[in-house]
Coordinates of C-alpha atoms in Angstrom, one line a residue:
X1 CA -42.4 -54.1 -37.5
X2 CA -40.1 -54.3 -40.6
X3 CA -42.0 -55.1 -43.9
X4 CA -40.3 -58.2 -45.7
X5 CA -38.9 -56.3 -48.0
X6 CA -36.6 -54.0 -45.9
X7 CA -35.6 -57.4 -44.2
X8 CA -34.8 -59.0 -47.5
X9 CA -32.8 -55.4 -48.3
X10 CA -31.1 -55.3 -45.0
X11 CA -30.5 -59.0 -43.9
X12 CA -27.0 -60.6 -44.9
X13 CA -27.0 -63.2 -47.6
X14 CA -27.0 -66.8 -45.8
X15 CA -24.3 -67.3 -47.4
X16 CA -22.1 -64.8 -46.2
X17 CA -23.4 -65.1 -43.0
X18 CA -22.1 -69.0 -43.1
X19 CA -18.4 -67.5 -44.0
X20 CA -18.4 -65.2 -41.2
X21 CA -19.7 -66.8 -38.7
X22 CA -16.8 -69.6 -40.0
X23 CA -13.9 -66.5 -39.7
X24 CA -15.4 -65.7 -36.7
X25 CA -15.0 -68.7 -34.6
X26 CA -13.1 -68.1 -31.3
X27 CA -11.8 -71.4 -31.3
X28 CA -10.1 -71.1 -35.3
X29 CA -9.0 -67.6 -34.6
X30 CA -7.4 -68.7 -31.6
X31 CA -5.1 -71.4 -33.3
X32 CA -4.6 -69.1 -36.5
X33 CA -3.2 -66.3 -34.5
X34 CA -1.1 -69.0 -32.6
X35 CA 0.1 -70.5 -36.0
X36 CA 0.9 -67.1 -37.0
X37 CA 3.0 -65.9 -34.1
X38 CA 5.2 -69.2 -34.1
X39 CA 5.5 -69.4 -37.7
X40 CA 7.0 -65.1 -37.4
X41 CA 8.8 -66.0 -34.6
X42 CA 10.8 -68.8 -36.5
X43 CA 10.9 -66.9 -39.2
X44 CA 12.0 -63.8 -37.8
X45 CA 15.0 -65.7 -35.8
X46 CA 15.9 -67.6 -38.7
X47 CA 15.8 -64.6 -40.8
X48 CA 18.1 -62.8 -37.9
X49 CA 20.7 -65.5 -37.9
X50 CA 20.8 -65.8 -41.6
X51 CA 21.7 -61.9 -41.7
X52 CA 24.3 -62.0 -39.5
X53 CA 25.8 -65.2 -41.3
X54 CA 25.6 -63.7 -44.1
X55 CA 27.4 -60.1 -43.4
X56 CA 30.1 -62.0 -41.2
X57 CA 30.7 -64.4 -44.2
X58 CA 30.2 -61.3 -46.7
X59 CA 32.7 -59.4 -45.1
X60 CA 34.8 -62.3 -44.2
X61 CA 35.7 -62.4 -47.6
X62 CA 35.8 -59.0 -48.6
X63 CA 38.8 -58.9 -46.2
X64 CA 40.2 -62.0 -47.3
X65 CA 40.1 -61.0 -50.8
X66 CA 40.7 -57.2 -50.6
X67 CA 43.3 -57.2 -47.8
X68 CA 46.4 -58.4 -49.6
X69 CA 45.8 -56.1 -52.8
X70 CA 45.8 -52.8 -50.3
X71 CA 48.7 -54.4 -48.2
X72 CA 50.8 -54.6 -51.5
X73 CA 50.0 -51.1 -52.5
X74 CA 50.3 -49.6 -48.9
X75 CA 53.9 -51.4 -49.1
X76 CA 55.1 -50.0 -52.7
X77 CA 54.1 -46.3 -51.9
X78 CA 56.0 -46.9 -48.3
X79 CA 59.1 -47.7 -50.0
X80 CA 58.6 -45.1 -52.9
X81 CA 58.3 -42.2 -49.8
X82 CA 61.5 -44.6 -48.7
X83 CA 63.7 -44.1 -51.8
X84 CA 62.4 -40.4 -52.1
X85 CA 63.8 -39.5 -48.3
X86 CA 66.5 -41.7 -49.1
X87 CA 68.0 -39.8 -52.8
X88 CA 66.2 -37.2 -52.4
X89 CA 64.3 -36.7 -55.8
X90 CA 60.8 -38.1 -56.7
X91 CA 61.2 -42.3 -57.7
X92 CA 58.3 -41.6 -60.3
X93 CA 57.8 -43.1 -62.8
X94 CA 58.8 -46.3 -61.2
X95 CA 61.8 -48.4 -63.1
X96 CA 60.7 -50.9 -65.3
X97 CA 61.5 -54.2 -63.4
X98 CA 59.7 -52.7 -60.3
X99 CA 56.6 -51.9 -62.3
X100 CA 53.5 -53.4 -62.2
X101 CA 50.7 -53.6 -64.6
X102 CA 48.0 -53.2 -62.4
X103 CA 49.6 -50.4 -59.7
X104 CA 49.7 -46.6 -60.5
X105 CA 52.0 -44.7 -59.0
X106 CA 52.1 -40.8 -58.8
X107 CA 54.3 -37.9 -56.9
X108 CA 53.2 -34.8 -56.0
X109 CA 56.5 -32.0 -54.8
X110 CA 55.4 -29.2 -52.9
X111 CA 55.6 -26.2 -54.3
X112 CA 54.5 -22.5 -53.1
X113 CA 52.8 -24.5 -50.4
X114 CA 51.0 -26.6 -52.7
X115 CA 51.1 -29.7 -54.4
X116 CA 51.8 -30.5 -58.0
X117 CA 52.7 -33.8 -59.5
X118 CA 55.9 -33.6 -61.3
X119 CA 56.7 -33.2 -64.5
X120 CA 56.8 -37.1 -65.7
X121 CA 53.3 -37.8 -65.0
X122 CA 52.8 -38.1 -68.9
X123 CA 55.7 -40.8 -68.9
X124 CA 53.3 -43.0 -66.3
X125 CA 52.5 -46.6 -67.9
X126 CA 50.2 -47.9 -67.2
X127 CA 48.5 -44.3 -68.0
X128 CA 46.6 -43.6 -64.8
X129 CA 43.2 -42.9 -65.2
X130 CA 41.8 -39.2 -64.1
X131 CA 40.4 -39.7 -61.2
X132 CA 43.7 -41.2 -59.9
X133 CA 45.7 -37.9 -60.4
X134 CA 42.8 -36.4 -58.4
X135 CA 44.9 -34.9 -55.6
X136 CA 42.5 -34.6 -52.7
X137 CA 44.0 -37.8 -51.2
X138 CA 47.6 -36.1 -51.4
X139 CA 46.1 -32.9 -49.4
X140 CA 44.5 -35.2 -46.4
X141 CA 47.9 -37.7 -46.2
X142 CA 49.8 -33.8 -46.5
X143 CA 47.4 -33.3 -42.9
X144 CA 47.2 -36.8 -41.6
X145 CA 50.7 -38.0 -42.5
X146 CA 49.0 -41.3 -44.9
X147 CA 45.4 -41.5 -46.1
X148 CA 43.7 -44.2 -48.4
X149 CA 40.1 -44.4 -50.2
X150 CA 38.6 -46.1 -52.8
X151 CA 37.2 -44.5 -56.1
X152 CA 35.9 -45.3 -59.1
X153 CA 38.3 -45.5 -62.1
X154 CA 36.2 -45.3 -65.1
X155 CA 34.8 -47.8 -67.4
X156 CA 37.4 -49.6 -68.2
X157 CA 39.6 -49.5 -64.8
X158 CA 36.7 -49.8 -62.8
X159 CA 37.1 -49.9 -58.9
X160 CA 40.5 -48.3 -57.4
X161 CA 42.1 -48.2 -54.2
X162 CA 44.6 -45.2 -53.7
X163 CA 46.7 -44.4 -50.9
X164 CA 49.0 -41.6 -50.4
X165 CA 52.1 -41.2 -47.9
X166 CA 54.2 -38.2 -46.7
X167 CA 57.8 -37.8 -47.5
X168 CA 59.8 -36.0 -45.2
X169 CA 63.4 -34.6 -45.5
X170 CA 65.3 -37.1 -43.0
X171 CA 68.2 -34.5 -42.1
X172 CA 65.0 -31.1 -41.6
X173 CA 61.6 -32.8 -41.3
X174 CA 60.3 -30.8 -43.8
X175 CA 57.7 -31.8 -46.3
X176 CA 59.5 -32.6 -49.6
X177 CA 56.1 -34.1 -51.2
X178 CA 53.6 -37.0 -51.4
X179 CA 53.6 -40.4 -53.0
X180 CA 50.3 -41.6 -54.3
X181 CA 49.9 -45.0 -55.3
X182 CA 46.8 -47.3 -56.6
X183 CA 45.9 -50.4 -57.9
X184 CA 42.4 -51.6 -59.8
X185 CA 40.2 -54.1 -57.3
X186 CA 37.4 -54.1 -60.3
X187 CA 37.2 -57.9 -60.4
X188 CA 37.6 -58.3 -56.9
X189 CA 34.6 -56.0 -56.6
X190 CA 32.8 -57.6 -58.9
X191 CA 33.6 -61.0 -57.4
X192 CA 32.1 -59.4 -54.0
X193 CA 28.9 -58.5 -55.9
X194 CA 28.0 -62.0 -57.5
X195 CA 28.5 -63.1 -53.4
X196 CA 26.1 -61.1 -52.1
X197 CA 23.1 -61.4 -55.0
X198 CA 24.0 -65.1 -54.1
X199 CA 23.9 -64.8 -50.4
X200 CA 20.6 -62.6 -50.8
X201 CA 19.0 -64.6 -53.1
X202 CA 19.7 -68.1 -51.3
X203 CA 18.8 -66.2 -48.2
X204 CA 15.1 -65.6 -49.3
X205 CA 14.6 -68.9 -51.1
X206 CA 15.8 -70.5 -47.9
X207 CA 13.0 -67.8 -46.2
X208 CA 10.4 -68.7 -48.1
X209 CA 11.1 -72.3 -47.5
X210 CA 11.3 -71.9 -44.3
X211 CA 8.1 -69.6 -43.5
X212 CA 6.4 -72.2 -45.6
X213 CA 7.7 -75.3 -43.6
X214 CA 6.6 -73.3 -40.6
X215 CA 3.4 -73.0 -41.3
X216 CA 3.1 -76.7 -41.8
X217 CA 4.8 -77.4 -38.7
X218 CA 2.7 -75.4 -36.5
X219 CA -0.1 -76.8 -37.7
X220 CA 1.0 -80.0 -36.9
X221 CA 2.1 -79.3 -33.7
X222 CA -0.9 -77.4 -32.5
X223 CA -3.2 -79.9 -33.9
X224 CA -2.9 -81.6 -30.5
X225 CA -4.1 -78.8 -28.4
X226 CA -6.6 -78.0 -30.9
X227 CA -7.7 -81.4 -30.5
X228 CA -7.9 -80.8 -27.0
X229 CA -9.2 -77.4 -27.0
X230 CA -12.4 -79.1 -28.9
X231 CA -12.5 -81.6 -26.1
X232 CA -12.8 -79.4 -23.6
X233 CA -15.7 -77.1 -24.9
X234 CA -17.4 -79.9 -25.7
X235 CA -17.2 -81.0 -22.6
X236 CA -18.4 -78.0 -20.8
X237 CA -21.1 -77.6 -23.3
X238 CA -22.4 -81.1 -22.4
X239 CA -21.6 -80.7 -18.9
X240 CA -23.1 -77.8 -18.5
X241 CA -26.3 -79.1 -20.2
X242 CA -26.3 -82.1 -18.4
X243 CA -25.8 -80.1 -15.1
X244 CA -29.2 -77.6 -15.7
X245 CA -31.6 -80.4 -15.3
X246 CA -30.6 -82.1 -12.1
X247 CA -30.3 -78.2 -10.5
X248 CA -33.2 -77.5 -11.7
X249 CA -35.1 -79.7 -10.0
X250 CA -33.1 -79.7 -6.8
X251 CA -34.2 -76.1 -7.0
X252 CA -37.9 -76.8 -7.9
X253 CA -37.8 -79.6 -5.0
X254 CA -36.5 -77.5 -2.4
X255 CA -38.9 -74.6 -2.8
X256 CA -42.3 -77.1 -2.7
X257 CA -40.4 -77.7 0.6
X258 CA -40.1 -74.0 1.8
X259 CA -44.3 -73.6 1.0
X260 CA -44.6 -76.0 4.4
X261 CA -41.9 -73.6 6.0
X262 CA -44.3 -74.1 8.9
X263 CA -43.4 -77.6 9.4
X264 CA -39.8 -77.2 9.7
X265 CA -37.6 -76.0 12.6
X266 CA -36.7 -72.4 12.0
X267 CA -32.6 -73.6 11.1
X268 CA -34.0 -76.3 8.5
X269 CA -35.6 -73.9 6.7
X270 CA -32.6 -71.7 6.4
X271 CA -30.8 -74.9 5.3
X272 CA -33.6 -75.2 2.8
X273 CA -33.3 -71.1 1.7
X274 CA -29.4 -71.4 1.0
X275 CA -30.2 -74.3 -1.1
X276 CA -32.2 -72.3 -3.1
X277 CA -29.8 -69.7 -2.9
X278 CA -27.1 -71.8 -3.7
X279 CA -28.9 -74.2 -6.7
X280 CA -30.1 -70.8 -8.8
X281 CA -26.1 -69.6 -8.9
X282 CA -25.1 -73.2 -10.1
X283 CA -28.0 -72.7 -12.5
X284 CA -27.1 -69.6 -13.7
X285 CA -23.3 -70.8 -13.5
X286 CA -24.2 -73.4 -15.9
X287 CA -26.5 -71.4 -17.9
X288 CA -23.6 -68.9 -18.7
X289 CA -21.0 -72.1 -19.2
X290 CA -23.3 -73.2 -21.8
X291 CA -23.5 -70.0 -23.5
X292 CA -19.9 -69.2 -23.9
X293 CA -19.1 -73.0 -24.9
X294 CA -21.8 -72.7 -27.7
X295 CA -20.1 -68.9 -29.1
X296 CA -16.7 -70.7 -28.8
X297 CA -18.0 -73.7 -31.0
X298 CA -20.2 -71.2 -33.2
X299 CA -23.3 -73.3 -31.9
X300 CA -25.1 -70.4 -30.7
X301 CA -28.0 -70.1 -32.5
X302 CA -28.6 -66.7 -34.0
X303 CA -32.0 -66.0 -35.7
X304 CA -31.2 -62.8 -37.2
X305 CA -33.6 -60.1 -38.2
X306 CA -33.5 -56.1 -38.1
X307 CA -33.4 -54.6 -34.5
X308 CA -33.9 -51.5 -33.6
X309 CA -31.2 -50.5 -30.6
X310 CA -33.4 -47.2 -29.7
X311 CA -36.5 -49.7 -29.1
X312 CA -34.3 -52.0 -27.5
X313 CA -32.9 -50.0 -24.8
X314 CA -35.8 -48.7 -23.9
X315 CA -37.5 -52.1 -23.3
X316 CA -34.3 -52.9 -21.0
X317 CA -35.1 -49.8 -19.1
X318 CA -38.8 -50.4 -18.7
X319 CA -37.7 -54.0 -17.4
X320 CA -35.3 -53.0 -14.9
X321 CA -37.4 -49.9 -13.7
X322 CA -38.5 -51.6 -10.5
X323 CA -34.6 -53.4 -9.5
X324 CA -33.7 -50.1 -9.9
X325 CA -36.1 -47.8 -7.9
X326 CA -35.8 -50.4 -5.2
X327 CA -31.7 -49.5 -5.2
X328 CA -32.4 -45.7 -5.8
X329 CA -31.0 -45.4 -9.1
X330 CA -32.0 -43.8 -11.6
X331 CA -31.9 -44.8 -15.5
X332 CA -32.2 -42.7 -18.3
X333 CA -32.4 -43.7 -21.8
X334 CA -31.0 -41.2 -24.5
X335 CA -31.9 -42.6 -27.9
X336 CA -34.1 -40.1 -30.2
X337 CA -33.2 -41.2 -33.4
X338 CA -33.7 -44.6 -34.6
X339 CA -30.3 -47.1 -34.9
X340 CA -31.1 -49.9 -36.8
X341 CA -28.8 -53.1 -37.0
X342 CA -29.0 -56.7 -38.3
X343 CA -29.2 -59.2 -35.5
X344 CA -30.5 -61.6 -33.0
X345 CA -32.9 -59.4 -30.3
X346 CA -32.8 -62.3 -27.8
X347 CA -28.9 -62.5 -27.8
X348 CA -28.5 -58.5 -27.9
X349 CA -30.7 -57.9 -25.3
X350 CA -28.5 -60.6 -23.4
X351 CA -25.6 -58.7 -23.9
X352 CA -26.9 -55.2 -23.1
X353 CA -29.0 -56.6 -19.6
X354 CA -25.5 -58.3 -18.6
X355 CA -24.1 -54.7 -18.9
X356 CA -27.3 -52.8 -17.5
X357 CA -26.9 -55.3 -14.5
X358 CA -23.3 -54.7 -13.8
X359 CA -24.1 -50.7 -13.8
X360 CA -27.1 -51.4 -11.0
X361 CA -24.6 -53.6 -9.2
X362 CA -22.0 -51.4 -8.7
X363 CA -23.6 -47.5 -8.4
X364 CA -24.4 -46.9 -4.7
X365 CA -27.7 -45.2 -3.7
X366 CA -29.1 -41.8 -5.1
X367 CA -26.5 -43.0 -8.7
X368 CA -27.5 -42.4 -12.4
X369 CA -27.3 -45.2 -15.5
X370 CA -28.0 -43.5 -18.9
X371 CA -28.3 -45.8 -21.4
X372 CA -27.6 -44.2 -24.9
X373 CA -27.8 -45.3 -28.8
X374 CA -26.0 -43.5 -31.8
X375 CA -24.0 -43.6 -35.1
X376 CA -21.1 -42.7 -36.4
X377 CA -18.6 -43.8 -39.2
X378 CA -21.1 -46.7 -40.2
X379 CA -21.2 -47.8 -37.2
X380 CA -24.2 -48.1 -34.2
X381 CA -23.0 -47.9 -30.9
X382 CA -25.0 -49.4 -27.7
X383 CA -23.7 -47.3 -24.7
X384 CA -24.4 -48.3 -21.0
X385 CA -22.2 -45.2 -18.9
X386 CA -23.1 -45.4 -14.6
X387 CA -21.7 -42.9 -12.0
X388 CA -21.0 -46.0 -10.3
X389 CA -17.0 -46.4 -8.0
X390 CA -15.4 -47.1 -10.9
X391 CA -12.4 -49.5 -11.8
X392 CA -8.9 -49.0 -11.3
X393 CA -6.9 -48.5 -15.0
X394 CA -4.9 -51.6 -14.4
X395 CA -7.9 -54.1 -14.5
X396 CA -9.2 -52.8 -17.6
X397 CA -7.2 -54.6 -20.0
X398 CA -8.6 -58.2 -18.1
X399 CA -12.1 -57.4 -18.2
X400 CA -13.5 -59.9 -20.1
X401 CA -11.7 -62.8 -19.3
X402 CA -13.4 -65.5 -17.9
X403 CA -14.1 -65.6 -14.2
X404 CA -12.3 -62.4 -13.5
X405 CA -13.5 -60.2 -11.0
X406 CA -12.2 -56.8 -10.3
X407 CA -13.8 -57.2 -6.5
X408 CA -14.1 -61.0 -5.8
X409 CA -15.9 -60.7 -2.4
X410 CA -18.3 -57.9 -3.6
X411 CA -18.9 -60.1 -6.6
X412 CA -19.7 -63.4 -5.1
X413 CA -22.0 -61.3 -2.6
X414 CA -23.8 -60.0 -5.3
X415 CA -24.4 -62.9 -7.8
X416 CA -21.7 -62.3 -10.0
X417 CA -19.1 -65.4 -11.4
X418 CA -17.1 -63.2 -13.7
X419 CA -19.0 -64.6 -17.1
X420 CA -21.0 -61.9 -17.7
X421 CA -18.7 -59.7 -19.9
X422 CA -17.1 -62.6 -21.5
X423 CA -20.9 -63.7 -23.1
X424 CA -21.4 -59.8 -23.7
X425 CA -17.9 -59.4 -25.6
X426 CA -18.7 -62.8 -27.5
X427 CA -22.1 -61.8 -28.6
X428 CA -20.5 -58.9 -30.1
X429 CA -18.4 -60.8 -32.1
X430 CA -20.9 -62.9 -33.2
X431 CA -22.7 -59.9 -34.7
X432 CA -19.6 -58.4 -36.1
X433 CA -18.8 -56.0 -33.7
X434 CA -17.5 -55.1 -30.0
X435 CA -17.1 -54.1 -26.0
X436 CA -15.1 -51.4 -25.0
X437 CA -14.8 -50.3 -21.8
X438 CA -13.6 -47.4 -19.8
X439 CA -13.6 -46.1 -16.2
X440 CA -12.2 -44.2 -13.6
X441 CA -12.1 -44.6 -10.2
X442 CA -14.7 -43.2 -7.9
X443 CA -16.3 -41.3 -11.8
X444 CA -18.3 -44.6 -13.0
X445 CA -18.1 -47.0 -15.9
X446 CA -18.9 -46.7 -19.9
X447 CA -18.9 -49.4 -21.3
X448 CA -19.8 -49.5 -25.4
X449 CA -21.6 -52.4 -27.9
X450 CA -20.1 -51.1 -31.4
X451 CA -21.8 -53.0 -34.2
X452 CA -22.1 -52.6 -38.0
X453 CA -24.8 -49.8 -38.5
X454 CA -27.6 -50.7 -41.2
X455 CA -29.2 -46.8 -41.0
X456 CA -30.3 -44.6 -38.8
X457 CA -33.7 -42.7 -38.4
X458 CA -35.8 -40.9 -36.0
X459 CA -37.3 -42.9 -33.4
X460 CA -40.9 -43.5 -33.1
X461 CA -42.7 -41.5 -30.4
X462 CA -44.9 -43.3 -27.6

């Protein structure tokens, strides 16, 4: 038995206990996932249509704005490489009344199979800034036949669209040269830049806005189903409690009757034995009803002190010794070192008989259950593992859910209403931790209690 001091070291603070048991709750985790999902999903849609509103707009107006500067230039250097084919010498520097303040205009002749601009670059005015005389656009229009990009023009020119056109020889085809020609798009640019911090930042004001009105929408509309989700456990709470009385004594009333078994004819008596039968699985339909409604409202009572999982498994051995010799299984229990939790004994013990009855059910004659403890990573681990038939893959993922049943014949035949994993899993949570289970077909079932560890230590001998 613990001393009061290790239970004062080890037990929670009451009032942390109150806060988890409060984060805890089935029923508030339920409705704060749900608000959560909603509130992504509108956000995430809303966030979608605002980003494709605002490229098409973005862009929109980047072609709206840009497309008749390039169209201008693409249309001088065309009738440059026009007047060039057309007289036959380079029309650079462009005369004064065609000229315009903002355009650039170079020509490149070909010369020893190269290019070089001709002689009256220096005469260019505007002067051109450097990276406009570049002439890696005139060698990809001299293999594509016209080519455009856009650099950037230095400080004071900023931004720059080029493009560059072929001239031909009209009477040969042969290359004569290139005509490059460019005009500054800095304020343009810079006009597309103050759009899009706008567009960005109204975009995640109106986020935030919205993932904020979200939240207080989904609130308001699940408050109606939470409403009704409340109604509904504590309905089956009270019903539940209500029902365990009246079956009770149905039950009690009906077995005084089978002591004077003698007095009845022999099919009244079988009447009276399935009612029996039939009262003590309402009872223990109830029974489990109750249970589950009181984890979902956090009503279960939980009296928690320190538990020793080693000691524990072996008292759920020792208590299902005879159920299981009479089914000729054997149960071994593999806990030599002492795995010491915080808890309530009654409702782990619940948890880990609901799983030690499920092995016995389903392990046919001359099977093993081994029931385990250990630690790892902090944590204490309860395991109950059977070389029962196993469970098909695909059910694994529903185990758990209330009234499911892998086999539903076998199940009703043998006592079972598909609660029993549903409390386990739910008593777990209650003490912080968890059920896994796994299985293969025809190689038995492990199934796992994972709780918060409090210390290990060897086990105390017999």
């Amino acid at each position: 038995m613990a001393t009061r001091a290790m239970r004062e070291r080890l037990a929670l603070p009451q009032q942390f206990r109150r806060w988890r048991s409060r984060h805890r709750d089935p029923a508030t985790a339920l409705f704060r996932g749900l608000r959560l999902r909603l509130t992504l999903w509108y956000s995430g849609v809303l966030t979608v249509s605002l980003l494709l509103a605002g490229i098409g707009l973005y862009f929109g107006v980047e072609r709206l704005v840009l497309r008749p500067i390039t169209q201008d230039v693409d249309r001088q250097v065309a009738q440059m490489a026009r007047d060039w084919a057309r007289e036959g010498r380079p029309p650079c520097p462009l005369p004064g009344a065609s000229r315009s303040v903002s355009f650039y205009a170079v020509c490149f002749e070909v010369e020893d199979d190269d290019l070089e601009p001709t002689d009256d670059v220096k005469e260019l005015e505007p002067e051109p800034p450097h990276e406009f005389l570049d002439d890696d656009l005139a060698h990809r229009a001299l293999a594509q036949g016209t080519a455009s990009d856009v650099v950037d023009g230095g400080h004071e020119v900023g931004a720059l669209y080029r493009t560059a056109q072929v001239v031909r020889d009209r009477s040969s085809g042969s290359v004569l040269g290139v005509v490059q020609g460019g005009r500054s798009i800095a304020e343009q640019r810079s006009a597309l830049t103050a759009l899009r911090t706008i567009l960005l930042a109204l975009g995640g004001v109106a986020l935030l806005v919205a993932t904020l009105g979200g939240l207080f929408l989904s609130g308001r509309a699940l408050a109606p189903a939470r409403l009704a989700f409340a109604r509904q456990q504590a309905f089956i709470a009270d019903a539940s409690h209500e029902l365990r009385t009246p079956l009770t004594l149905l039950r009690a009333n009906a077995e005084v009757l089978l002591r004077r078994r003698d007095r009845f004819d022999p099919e009244d008596a079988a009447l009276l034995e399935d009612i029996v039968a039939e009262t003590a699985h309402m009872d223990h339909l109830a029974s489990n009803l109750l249970t589950l409604a009181r984890l979902d409202a956090n009503r279960l009572q939980l009296e928690y002190d320190i538990v020793d999982l080693s000691e524990l498994v072996a008292a759920i051995a020792r208590r299902v010794a005879a159920l299981a010799a009479e089914r000729q299984i054997v149960v071994e229990v593999a806990a030599d070192r002492r795995v010491v939790i915080v808890g309530d004994r009654q409702a782990l013990e619940q948890a880990a008989l609901i799983l030690v009855d499920n092995a016995l059910k389903y392990t046919p004659p001359g099977g093993r259950v081994t029931l385990r403890t250990d630690t790892s990573d902090g944590e204490a681990h309860l395991v109950v593992a059977d070389t029962g038939v196993g469970i098909d893959p695909a059910h694994l993922p529903r185990l758990g859910e209330r009234f499911y049943r892998v086999d539903k014949a076998r199940s009703r035949e043998t006592g079972g209403v598909g609660l029993g994993l549903a409390i386990a899993r739910g008593i777990a949570a209650a003490h912080g931790g968890t059920l896994r289970l796994e299985s293969q077909p025809g190689r038995g079932t492990t199934a796992t209690l994972t709780f918060p560890a409090k210390g290990p230590g060897r086990a105390p001998e017999n």
